[in-house]
GROMACS .gro file of C-alpha atoms in nm:
model
  480
    1MET     CA    1  -7.058  -2.473   1.743
    2PRO     CA    2  -6.923  -2.127   1.859
    3GLY     CA    3  -6.698  -2.287   2.079
    4GLN     CA    4  -6.544  -2.522   1.798
    5GLY     CA    5  -6.499  -2.220   1.594
    6ARG     CA    6  -6.299  -2.015   1.813
    7ALA     CA    7  -6.099  -2.340   1.860
    8ASN     CA    8  -6.015  -2.340   1.481
    9ALA     CA    9  -5.961  -2.019   1.462
   10LEU     CA   10  -5.721  -2.037   1.756
   11VAL     CA   11  -5.546  -2.313   1.552
   12VAL     CA   12  -5.518  -2.122   1.230
   13VAL     CA   13  -5.390  -1.810   1.431
   14VAL     CA   14  -5.092  -2.040   1.626
   15ALA     CA   15  -5.033  -2.210   1.292
   16GLU     CA   16  -4.977  -1.848   1.113
   17ILE     CA   17  -4.743  -1.771   1.387
   18LEU     CA   18  -4.530  -2.099   1.379
   19LEU     CA   19  -4.526  -2.002   1.011
   20LEU     CA   20  -4.399  -1.667   1.048
   21ALA     CA   21  -4.139  -1.758   1.303
   22LEU     CA   22  -4.017  -2.037   1.074
   23PHE     CA   23  -3.952  -1.797   0.796
   24VAL     CA   24  -3.768  -1.557   1.006
   25ALA     CA   25  -3.559  -1.812   1.143
   26THR     CA   26  -3.494  -1.933   0.774
   27ASP     CA   27  -3.452  -1.589   0.681
   28ALA     CA   28  -3.202  -1.538   0.917
   29GLN     CA   29  -3.033  -1.836   0.853
   30SER     CA   30  -3.016  -1.748   0.432
   31LEU     CA   31  -2.781  -1.461   0.537
   32GLY     CA   32  -2.429  -1.580   0.387
   33GLY     CA   33  -2.263  -1.493   0.762
   34TYR     CA   34  -1.966  -1.339   0.815
   35CYS     CA   35  -1.581  -1.398   0.880
   36LEU     CA   36  -1.382  -1.244   1.163
   37ASN     CA   37  -1.022  -1.229   1.177
   38ASP     CA   38  -0.722  -1.045   1.352
   39ASN     CA   39  -0.593  -0.788   1.175
   40PRO     CA   40  -0.208  -0.729   1.241
   41PHE     CA   41  -0.190  -0.372   1.122
   42SER     CA   42  -0.477  -0.220   1.369
   43GLY     CA   43  -0.428  -0.476   1.633
   44GLU     CA   44  -0.828  -0.523   1.627
   45LYS     CA   45  -1.064  -0.758   1.458
   46ASP     CA   46  -1.174  -0.731   1.099
   47CYS     CA   47  -1.523  -0.819   0.987
   48THR     CA   48  -1.639  -0.930   0.649
   49GLN     CA   49  -1.972  -0.980   0.570
   50PHE     CA   50  -2.060  -1.248   0.307
   51ALA     CA   51  -2.353  -1.194  -0.009
   52ASP     CA   52  -2.675  -1.379   0.152
   53ASP     CA   53  -2.648  -1.598  -0.128
   54THR     CA   54  -2.282  -1.737  -0.065
   55PRO     CA   55  -2.266  -2.126  -0.045
   56LYS     CA   56  -2.177  -2.176   0.328
   57ASP     CA   57  -1.883  -2.421   0.221
   58ALA     CA   58  -1.751  -2.155  -0.007
   59ALA     CA   59  -1.742  -1.886   0.269
   60SER     CA   60  -1.612  -2.104   0.530
   61SER     CA   61  -1.319  -2.181   0.305
   62ALA     CA   62  -1.265  -1.851   0.201
   63CYS     CA   63  -1.273  -1.751   0.568
   64ALA     CA   64  -0.991  -1.979   0.661
   65ALA     CA   65  -0.779  -1.913   0.381
   66GLY     CA   66  -0.751  -1.527   0.507
   67LEU     CA   67  -1.026  -1.340   0.366
   68ALA     CA   68  -0.983  -0.979   0.469
   69MET     CA   69  -0.609  -1.019   0.455
   70PRO     CA   70  -0.398  -1.308   0.297
   71GLY     CA   71  -0.268  -1.560   0.544
   72GLN     CA   72  -0.483  -1.457   0.820
   73SER     CA   73  -0.763  -1.733   0.889
   74GLY     CA   74  -1.047  -1.589   0.992
   75GLU     CA   75  -1.348  -1.745   1.219
   76TYR     CA   76  -1.655  -1.836   1.029
   77SER     CA   77  -2.007  -1.748   1.131
   78GLU     CA   78  -2.264  -1.922   0.906
   79SER     CA   79  -2.541  -1.691   0.955
   80GLY     CA   80  -2.616  -1.313   1.116
   81ARG     CA   81  -2.417  -0.996   1.024
   82CYS     CA   82  -2.101  -0.862   1.123
   83PRO     CA   83  -2.135  -0.758   1.516
   84LEU     CA   84  -2.043  -0.404   1.417
   85TYR     CA   85  -2.380  -0.302   1.251
   86SER     CA   86  -2.554  -0.295   1.575
   87THR     CA   87  -2.328  -0.021   1.700
   88PRO     CA   88  -2.418   0.282   1.459
   89ALA     CA   89  -2.159   0.536   1.634
   90SER     CA   90  -1.881   0.302   1.532
   91PHE     CA   91  -2.007   0.185   1.211
   92GLY     CA   92  -1.807   0.400   0.914
   93GLY     CA   93  -1.917   0.180   0.601
   94GLU     CA   94  -1.882  -0.124   0.381
   95CYS     CA   95  -1.607  -0.181   0.135
   96SER     CA   96  -1.792  -0.396  -0.147
   97ARG     CA   97  -1.586  -0.599  -0.377
   98VAL     CA   98  -1.587  -0.964  -0.542
   99THR     CA   99  -1.290  -1.206  -0.457
  100ASP     CA  100  -1.096  -1.380  -0.682
  101GLN     CA  101  -1.303  -1.706  -0.662
  102GLY     CA  102  -1.596  -1.470  -0.729
  103ILE     CA  103  -1.749  -1.413  -0.377
  104SER     CA  104  -1.934  -1.090  -0.311
  105VAL     CA  105  -1.801  -0.977   0.000
  106LYS     CA  106  -1.860  -0.626   0.220
  107SER     CA  107  -1.558  -0.547   0.468
  108VAL     CA  108  -1.757  -0.382   0.744
  109LEU     CA  109  -1.523  -0.079   0.839
  110ALA     CA  110  -1.498   0.066   1.191
  111LEU     CA  111  -1.470   0.436   1.280
  112SER     CA  112  -1.224   0.510   1.601
  113ASP     CA  113  -1.046   0.754   1.763
  114GLY     CA  114  -0.711   0.837   1.694
  115GLY     CA  115  -0.494   0.741   1.465
  116PRO     CA  116  -0.483   0.886   1.064
  117PHE     CA  117  -0.704   0.622   0.920
  118GLY     CA  118  -0.985   0.638   1.218
  119ASP     CA  119  -1.212   0.888   1.053
  120CYS     CA  120  -1.451   0.858   0.751
  121ALA     CA  121  -1.180   0.991   0.530
  122GLY     CA  122  -0.947   0.766   0.660
  123ILE     CA  123  -1.157   0.440   0.640
  124GLU     CA  124  -1.229   0.544   0.269
  125GLN     CA  125  -0.847   0.510   0.188
  126VAL     CA  126  -0.823   0.204   0.332
  127CYS     CA  127  -1.127   0.069   0.123
  128LYS     CA  128  -0.960   0.196  -0.201
  129THR     CA  129  -0.604   0.149  -0.117
  130PHE     CA  130  -0.547  -0.154   0.042
  131ILE     CA  131  -0.892  -0.356  -0.030
  132GLN     CA  132  -0.933  -0.213  -0.342
  133GLY     CA  133  -1.315  -0.207  -0.328
  134GLU     CA  134  -1.623   0.033  -0.364
  135PHE     CA  135  -1.689   0.266  -0.040
  136LEU     CA  136  -2.063   0.262   0.066
  137PRO     CA  137  -2.068   0.516   0.355
  138SER     CA  138  -2.273   0.464   0.679
  139PRO     CA  139  -2.505   0.749   0.826
  140ALA     CA  140  -2.213   0.797   1.069
  141CYS     CA  141  -2.006   0.915   0.771
  142GLY     CA  142  -2.292   1.108   0.586
  143GLY     CA  143  -2.442   0.815   0.339
  144SER     CA  144  -2.721   0.618   0.364
  145LEU     CA  145  -2.614   0.266   0.355
  146GLU     CA  146  -2.903   0.033   0.458
  147ASP     CA  147  -2.848  -0.240   0.720
  148ALA     CA  148  -2.739  -0.574   0.526
  149ALA     CA  149  -2.926  -0.792   0.695
  150GLY     CA  150  -3.244  -0.628   0.770
  151GLY     CA  151  -3.329  -0.365   0.496
  152GLU     CA  152  -3.310  -0.054   0.764
  153GLU     CA  153  -3.103   0.223   0.789
  154VAL     CA  154  -2.834   0.181   1.051
  155GLY     CA  155  -2.884   0.459   1.323
  156GLY     CA  156  -2.984   0.815   1.196
  157LYS     CA  157  -2.799   1.070   1.011
  158THR     CA  158  -2.534   1.281   1.143
  159GLU     CA  159  -2.528   1.643   1.062
  160SER     CA  160  -2.146   1.594   0.955
  161GLY     CA  161  -2.048   1.464   0.649
  162PRO     CA  162  -1.747   1.221   0.537
  163SER     CA  163  -1.411   1.422   0.603
  164SER     CA  164  -1.241   1.524   0.266
  165ASN     CA  165  -0.909   1.370   0.186
  166GLY     CA  166  -0.849   1.524  -0.185
  167GLY     CA  167  -1.147   1.800  -0.239
  168SER     CA  168  -0.916   2.146  -0.331
  169GLU     CA  169  -1.183   2.329  -0.106
  170ASP     CA  170  -1.067   2.195   0.206
  171LEU     CA  171  -0.690   2.247   0.139
  172PRO     CA  172  -0.466   2.542   0.254
  173ASP     CA  173  -0.429   2.822   0.032
  174LYS     CA  174  -0.080   2.723  -0.096
  175GLN     CA  175  -0.169   2.393  -0.218
  176GLN     CA  176  -0.472   2.491  -0.378
  177ARG     CA  177  -0.221   2.708  -0.584
  178ASN     CA  178   0.053   2.480  -0.611
  179THR     CA  179  -0.083   2.187  -0.864
  180ILE     CA  180   0.119   2.162  -1.161
  181ALA     CA  181  -0.061   2.133  -1.524
  182ALA     CA  182   0.015   1.805  -1.659
  183ASP     CA  183  -0.143   1.518  -1.878
  184VAL     CA  184  -0.200   1.193  -1.681
  185GLU     CA  185  -0.287   0.912  -1.905
  186THR     CA  186  -0.355   0.571  -1.781
  187LEU     CA  187  -0.142   0.304  -1.997
  188ALA     CA  188  -0.251  -0.022  -1.812
  189ASP     CA  189  -0.495  -0.123  -1.536
  190GLY     CA  190  -0.693  -0.389  -1.343
  191PHE     CA  191  -0.383  -0.496  -1.147
  192GLU     CA  192  -0.380  -0.583  -0.739
  193PHE     CA  193  -0.087  -0.367  -0.630
  194THR     CA  194   0.150  -0.215  -0.839
  195GLU     CA  195   0.507  -0.103  -0.731
  196GLY     CA  196   0.869  -0.065  -0.840
  197PRO     CA  197   0.890   0.072  -1.178
  198VAL     CA  198   1.188   0.118  -1.366
  199TRP     CA  199   1.259   0.278  -1.716
  200ILE     CA  200   1.475   0.034  -1.959
  201PRO     CA  201   1.681   0.281  -2.189
  202ALA     CA  202   1.705   0.194  -2.551
  203THR     CA  203   2.078   0.160  -2.541
  204GLY     CA  204   2.319   0.083  -2.268
  205ALA     CA  205   2.106  -0.168  -2.045
  206ASP     CA  206   2.144  -0.555  -2.040
  207PRO     CA  207   2.064  -0.702  -2.385
  208SER     CA  208   1.833  -0.954  -2.187
  209LEU     CA  209   1.613  -0.666  -2.075
  210PRO     CA  210   1.353  -0.552  -2.306
  211PRO     CA  211   1.487  -0.186  -2.456
  212SER     CA  212   1.243   0.149  -2.421
  213THR     CA  213   1.066  -0.029  -2.184
  214LEU     CA  214   0.919   0.029  -1.834
  215LEU     CA  215   0.925  -0.289  -1.564
  216PHE     CA  216   0.685  -0.293  -1.268
  217SER     CA  217   0.548  -0.521  -1.018
  218ASP     CA  218   0.226  -0.653  -0.938
  219MET     CA  219   0.321  -0.723  -0.568
  220ARG     CA  220   0.003  -0.943  -0.489
  221ALA     CA  221   0.035  -1.128  -0.856
  222ASP     CA  222   0.365  -1.194  -0.792
  223THR     CA  223   0.413  -1.063  -1.136
  224ILE     CA  224   0.678  -0.843  -1.334
  225PHE     CA  225   0.542  -0.680  -1.590
  226ALA     CA  226   0.653  -0.499  -1.914
  227TRP     CA  227   0.507  -0.212  -2.080
  228SER     CA  228   0.629  -0.027  -2.409
  229ASP     CA  229   0.471   0.202  -2.681
  230GLU     CA  230   0.591  -0.051  -2.956
  231ARG     CA  231   0.442  -0.366  -2.761
  232GLY     CA  232   0.173  -0.285  -2.510
  233LEU     CA  233   0.208  -0.482  -2.187
  234GLU     CA  234   0.359  -0.813  -2.188
  235THR     CA  235   0.436  -1.053  -1.852
  236PHE     CA  236   0.803  -1.020  -1.797
  237ALA     CA  237   0.830  -1.266  -1.480
  238ASN     CA  238   0.569  -1.485  -1.384
  239ASP     CA  239   0.704  -1.558  -1.048
  240SER     CA  240   0.889  -1.257  -0.944
  241LEU     CA  241   0.958  -1.376  -0.594
  242GLY     CA  242   0.802  -1.063  -0.420
  243ALA     CA  243   1.067  -0.856  -0.628
  244ASN     CA  244   0.942  -0.458  -0.531
  245GLY     CA  245   1.167  -0.164  -0.625
  246LYS     CA  246   1.380  -0.188  -0.877
  247ALA     CA  247   1.684   0.016  -1.006
  248LEU     CA  248   1.953  -0.035  -1.276
  249ASP     CA  249   2.338  -0.018  -1.166
  250GLY     CA  250   2.616   0.135  -1.378
  251GLU     CA  251   2.613  -0.133  -1.631
  252GLY     CA  252   2.265  -0.127  -1.706
  253ARG     CA  253   2.186  -0.454  -1.497
  254LEU     CA  254   1.890  -0.486  -1.352
  255VAL     CA  255   1.870  -0.462  -0.949
  256SER     CA  256   1.570  -0.572  -0.764
  257PHE     CA  257   1.483  -0.568  -0.382
  258ARG     CA  258   1.260  -0.871  -0.314
  259HIS     CA  259   1.030  -0.993  -0.032
  260GLY     CA  260   0.999  -1.348  -0.076
  261PRO     CA  261   1.367  -1.464  -0.038
  262ARG     CA  262   1.437  -1.150   0.205
  263ASP     CA  263   1.752  -1.011  -0.052
  264VAL     CA  264   1.873  -0.788  -0.308
  265VAL     CA  265   1.975  -0.957  -0.665
  266ARG     CA  266   2.126  -0.857  -0.967
  267GLY     CA  267   2.011  -0.980  -1.288
  268ALA     CA  268   1.707  -1.034  -1.512
  269ALA     CA  269   1.605  -1.369  -1.457
  270MET     CA  270   1.430  -1.379  -1.123
  271GLU     CA  271   1.501  -1.728  -1.049
  272SER     CA  272   1.910  -1.715  -1.114
  273ALA     CA  273   1.977  -1.354  -1.031
  274THR     CA  274   2.307  -1.297  -0.825
  275VAL     CA  275   2.230  -1.230  -0.468
  276LEU     CA  276   2.402  -0.907  -0.366
  277ALA     CA  277   2.271  -0.892  -0.003
  278ASP     CA  278   2.038  -1.134   0.232
  279ASN     CA  279   2.171  -1.098   0.564
  280PHE     CA  280   2.323  -0.825   0.815
  281GLN     CA  281   2.598  -0.948   1.061
  282GLY     CA  282   2.454  -1.297   1.022
  283LYS     CA  283   2.110  -1.211   1.063
  284ARG     CA  284   1.842  -1.230   0.764
  285LEU     CA  285   1.709  -0.911   0.648
  286ASN     CA  286   1.359  -0.810   0.727
  287SER     CA  287   1.230  -0.750   0.344
  288PRO     CA  288   1.441  -0.501   0.112
  289ASN     CA  289   1.173  -0.286  -0.020
  290ASP     CA  290   1.317  -0.006  -0.219
  291GLY     CA  291   1.699   0.165  -0.351
  292ALA     CA  292   1.844   0.311  -0.572
  293VAL     CA  293   2.200   0.309  -0.725
  294SER     CA  294   2.463   0.614  -0.607
  295PRO     CA  295   2.555   0.804  -0.935
  296ALA     CA  296   2.854   0.875  -0.740
  297ASP     CA  297   3.026   0.552  -0.675
  298GLY     CA  298   2.745   0.248  -0.819
  299SER     CA  299   2.700   0.137  -0.421
  300VAL     CA  300   2.334   0.000  -0.373
  301TYR     CA  301   2.126   0.161  -0.084
  302PHE     CA  302   1.839   0.002   0.008
  303SER     CA  303   1.588   0.022   0.287
  304ASP     CA  304   1.451  -0.282   0.489
  305PRO     CA  305   1.134  -0.254   0.677
  306ILE     CA  306   0.899  -0.534   0.809
  307TRP     CA  307   0.617  -0.502   0.539
  308GLY     CA  308   0.712  -0.806   0.344
  309ILE     CA  309   0.715  -1.041   0.625
  310PHE     CA  310   0.436  -0.867   0.828
  311ILE     CA  311   0.196  -1.123   0.669
  312ARG     CA  312   0.401  -1.413   0.591
  313ASP     CA  313   0.609  -1.462   0.896
  314PRO     CA  314   0.609  -1.174   1.127
  315GLN     CA  315   0.769  -1.397   1.387
  316GLY     CA  316   1.047  -1.444   1.123
  317MET     CA  317   1.218  -1.095   1.230
  318GLU     CA  318   1.596  -1.185   1.306
  319LEU     CA  319   1.733  -0.814   1.291
  320ASP     CA  320   1.599  -0.595   1.607
  321ARG     CA  321   1.523  -0.300   1.360
  322HIS     CA  322   1.462  -0.125   1.055
  323SER     CA  323   1.763   0.004   0.858
  324VAL     CA  324   1.879   0.135   0.574
  325TYR     CA  325   2.188  -0.027   0.426
  326ARG     CA  326   2.498   0.010   0.204
  327ILE     CA  327   2.608  -0.227  -0.052
  328SER     CA  328   2.963  -0.157  -0.173
  329PRO     CA  329   3.087  -0.172  -0.521
  330ASP     CA  330   3.434  -0.301  -0.451
  331ASP     CA  331   3.398  -0.606  -0.230
  332GLY     CA  332   3.008  -0.621  -0.175
  333GLU     CA  333   3.037  -0.541   0.195
  334VAL     CA  334   2.681  -0.454   0.347
  335THR     CA  335   2.728  -0.195   0.623
  336GLU     CA  336   2.449   0.027   0.803
  337VAL     CA  337   2.402   0.370   0.705
  338LEU     CA  338   2.098   0.498   0.896
  339PRO     CA  339   2.042   0.272   1.198
  340ASN     CA  340   1.758   0.463   1.376
  341THR     CA  341   1.480   0.456   1.080
  342ALA     CA  342   1.098   0.359   1.194
  343MET     CA  343   0.986   0.231   0.893
  344PRO     CA  344   1.246   0.361   0.581
  345ASN     CA  345   1.073   0.307   0.258
  346GLY     CA  346   1.166   0.500  -0.070
  347ILE     CA  347   1.539   0.589  -0.148
  348ALA     CA  348   1.678   0.842  -0.414
  349PHE     CA  349   2.022   1.036  -0.472
  350SER     CA  350   2.090   1.405  -0.559
  351GLN     CA  351   2.199   1.379  -0.938
  352ASP     CA  352   2.581   1.441  -0.814
  353GLY     CA  353   2.535   1.159  -0.587
  354GLU     CA  354   2.585   1.381  -0.271
  355VAL     CA  355   2.289   1.353  -0.097
  356LEU     CA  356   2.082   1.040   0.030
  357PHE     CA  357   1.715   1.107   0.048
  358VAL     CA  358   1.510   0.824   0.234
  359SER     CA  359   1.093   0.830   0.298
  360ASP     CA  360   1.003   0.677   0.676
  361THR     CA  361   0.649   0.613   0.675
  362GLY     CA  362   0.656   0.626   1.054
  363GLY     CA  363   0.578   0.416   1.408
  364LEU     CA  364   0.397   0.092   1.386
  365ALA     CA  365   0.178   0.038   1.705
  366VAL     CA  366   0.121  -0.325   1.625
  367HIS     CA  367   0.437  -0.405   1.529
  368PRO     CA  368   0.498  -0.801   1.602
  369ASN     CA  369   0.820  -0.708   1.817
  370PRO     CA  370   0.716  -0.548   2.125
  371ASP     CA  371   1.001  -0.342   2.136
  372LEU     CA  372   0.918  -0.187   1.814
  373ALA     CA  373   0.582  -0.113   1.858
  374ALA     CA  374   0.527   0.279   1.850
  375THR     CA  375   0.287   0.550   1.702
  376GLU     CA  376   0.588   0.772   1.690
  377PRO     CA  377   0.763   0.869   1.509
  378PRO     CA  378   0.556   1.039   1.228
  379ALA     CA  379   0.585   0.995   0.868
  380THR     CA  380   0.881   1.190   0.750
  381ILE     CA  381   1.120   1.285   0.424
  382LYS     CA  382   1.505   1.366   0.520
  383ALA     CA  383   1.795   1.432   0.333
  384TRP     CA  384   2.138   1.354   0.449
  385ARG     CA  385   2.498   1.439   0.350
  386LEU     CA  386   2.736   1.149   0.254
  387ASP     CA  387   3.083   1.073   0.301
  388ASN     CA  388   3.243   1.041  -0.013
  389ALA     CA  389   3.542   0.848   0.163
  390THR     CA  390   3.301   0.564   0.345
  391GLY     CA  391   2.988   0.622   0.137
  392GLY     CA  392   2.809   0.613   0.489
  393VAL     CA  393   2.609   0.929   0.595
  394VAL     CA  394   2.843   1.196   0.746
  395ASP     CA  395   2.600   1.261   1.054
  396PRO     CA  396   2.306   0.987   1.094
  397ASP     CA  397   2.119   1.214   1.355
  398GLY     CA  398   2.197   1.543   1.191
  399PRO     CA  399   1.984   1.547   0.820
  400LEU     CA  400   2.011   1.841   0.619
  401TRP     CA  401   1.682   1.882   0.637
  402ALA     CA  402   1.377   1.701   0.766
  403ILE     CA  403   0.969   1.723   0.667
  404GLU     CA  404   0.663   1.540   0.790
  405ASP     CA  405   0.493   1.424   0.523
  406PHE     CA  406   0.436   1.076   0.381
  407SER     CA  407   0.612   0.928   0.060
  408ASP     CA  408   0.649   0.574  -0.053
  409GLY     CA  409   0.876   0.552  -0.371
  410MET     CA  410   1.095   0.898  -0.447
  411CYS     CA  411   1.314   1.013  -0.751
  412VAL     CA  412   1.527   1.306  -0.884
  413ASN     CA  413   1.537   1.444  -1.221
  414ASP     CA  414   1.644   1.818  -1.315
  415ARG     CA  415   1.268   1.940  -1.211
  416GLY     CA  416   1.392   1.842  -0.851
  417LEU     CA  417   1.260   1.579  -0.594
  418TRP     CA  418   0.949   1.352  -0.689
  419THR     CA  419   0.805   1.193  -0.404
  420THR     CA  420   0.456   0.996  -0.363
  421ARG     CA  421   0.184   1.091  -0.134
  422GLY     CA  422  -0.021   0.758  -0.154
  423GLY     CA  423  -0.376   0.709  -0.036
  424MET     CA  424  -0.285   0.619   0.273
  425ALA     CA  425  -0.110   0.941   0.382
  426PRO     CA  426  -0.300   1.114   0.668
  427PRO     CA  427  -0.508   1.383   0.510
  428LYS     CA  428  -0.370   1.648   0.712
  429HIS     CA  429  -0.029   1.628   0.450
  430GLY     CA  430  -0.293   1.714   0.151
  431PRO     CA  431  -0.425   1.547  -0.131
  432PRO     CA  432  -0.277   1.205  -0.290
  433GLY     CA  433  -0.070   1.268  -0.551
  434LEU     CA  434   0.315   1.321  -0.716
  435VAL     CA  435   0.457   1.573  -0.529
  436LEU     CA  436   0.739   1.761  -0.617
  437ARG     CA  437   0.978   1.906  -0.407
  438ASP     CA  438   1.314   2.103  -0.366
  439PRO     CA  439   1.610   1.885  -0.305
  440GLU     CA  440   1.791   2.176  -0.136
  441ASN     CA  441   1.525   2.240   0.160
  442GLY     CA  442   1.222   1.939   0.111
  443GLU     CA  443   0.990   2.229   0.045
  444GLU     CA  444   0.664   2.152  -0.161
  445ILE     CA  445   0.694   2.305  -0.505
  446GLY     CA  446   0.349   2.143  -0.632
  447TYR     CA  447   0.177   1.817  -0.741
  448VAL     CA  448   0.025   1.603  -0.958
  449ASP     CA  449  -0.315   1.485  -0.882
  450ILE     CA  450  -0.286   1.095  -0.905
  451GLU     CA  451  -0.494   0.868  -0.681
  452ASP     CA  452  -0.302   0.649  -0.458
  453PRO     CA  453   0.048   0.649  -0.621
  454THR     CA  454   0.308   0.385  -0.484
  455ASN     CA  455   0.642   0.470  -0.676
  456VAL     CA  456   0.768   0.658  -0.953
  457GLU     CA  457   1.052   0.665  -1.231
  458CYS     CA  458   1.090   1.012  -1.350
  459ASN     CA  459   1.414   0.941  -1.580
  460ALA     CA  460   1.291   0.804  -1.888
  461GLU     CA  461   1.455   0.927  -2.205
  462ASP     CA  462   1.142   1.025  -2.337
  463GLY     CA  463   1.070   1.309  -2.056
  464LYS     CA  464   0.803   1.157  -1.889
  465ILE     CA  465   0.737   1.045  -1.570
  466TYR     CA  466   0.592   0.696  -1.492
  467VAL     CA  467   0.420   0.640  -1.166
  468THR     CA  468   0.252   0.308  -1.030
  469ALA     CA  469  -0.090   0.398  -0.835
  470ALA     CA  470  -0.247   0.090  -0.689
  471ASN     CA  471  -0.408  -0.117  -0.942
  472LYS     CA  472  -0.288   0.111  -1.239
  473VAL     CA  473   0.017   0.235  -1.439
  474VAL     CA  474  -0.005   0.625  -1.543
  475ARG     CA  475   0.212   0.845  -1.737
  476VAL     CA  476   0.296   1.184  -1.676
  477THR     CA  477   0.363   1.446  -1.955
  478LEU     CA  478   0.412   1.804  -1.762
  479LEU     CA  479   0.250   2.077  -1.936
  480GLU     CA  480   0.442   2.347  -1.777
   0.00000   0.00000   0.00000
């Protein structure tokens, strides 16, 4: 009967609609979900998208353990996608990587107004330097990234492409002219985040240290490695206790500046090293970061920002500032030589020991201490005259010179002051690289093109310069 045929057809259509709805719902549920967590650096939420085939239990556990940032537990949504995908104007791109547990994830990166890392070039730097993944730009940054959940482009193309942070065609004429000819050789790579290089000479050092060897840290792996031409790459300490910067004192003993115990120590064995400083006026240090030994009197100067405890224990800060300190070689007294630094980092001396150089990475707007939260001052490098009688700075408020630029670790040799303009430096300062400066006035002489340098050792016997650079270590041979 005709009516019966129409009824059967209607049943088929309804069944097809129900099957389609079931398929769509199943497809939506098949997404690996995402993790939202607080980012103490930006003050915003980080969102990490899991691959579609990620098991829910694995994704949930990774999120709870701190996926976007170690120790920052997140809130897991077992289906769907990061909210940022639905706002094309703010969606800058994805940073794709595989975690240590073998989970494929994509950090979904947002564009923002203000700040040095809110534009396309800035979020690309964040991806490469901090997240250490592959950056896939969205249409808002000149890319053609497809929507991770739906297979369609997110938003429309924009006329402007991503900002450059290293192309010579976008740099001032002076910076284009001042590239230093050099051979840059990768000695070892595949690390998580390298820092703190120090060269152990063939003779004159503590005999428990390997001669003619470079020591450096992989901060995230909490390991100190050793590299030499003779033996290649070896493990020096399986538990570095957060040792960041390193130096040798006048007797060739290793001095380490450690984030874990928040101290400065002397000795080759991390577990039994002699503590030189762990407090100032009875309050625990923040997290000694880098330092140097004065060639004039053997005193140890070190920077004490909050980076080492910022993620681990931001409320554990006992001091109300970030300073530069001096440890007396005579009685071990710890004195504050620069009390007004924002985030002090690299430390170096002139070859005669009369001038102190300090890099300061500037204000931190999301500092856990509200009294210290500020966007100012900007990143700077400064030089101070030292008082030979006291070992302190002659005038803490009157540096010999000051320039606005970004540097992590620093080093001085016969060529001048070497600074490290890392990948997190605002692009306005110039390309990332190893920068040579005139110690008399701070003027930039030139730079060696190195991606994401973090620290530098420039006094090895072979005349080479050794640079830690994010996930690798390189050796620089100057050709001029």
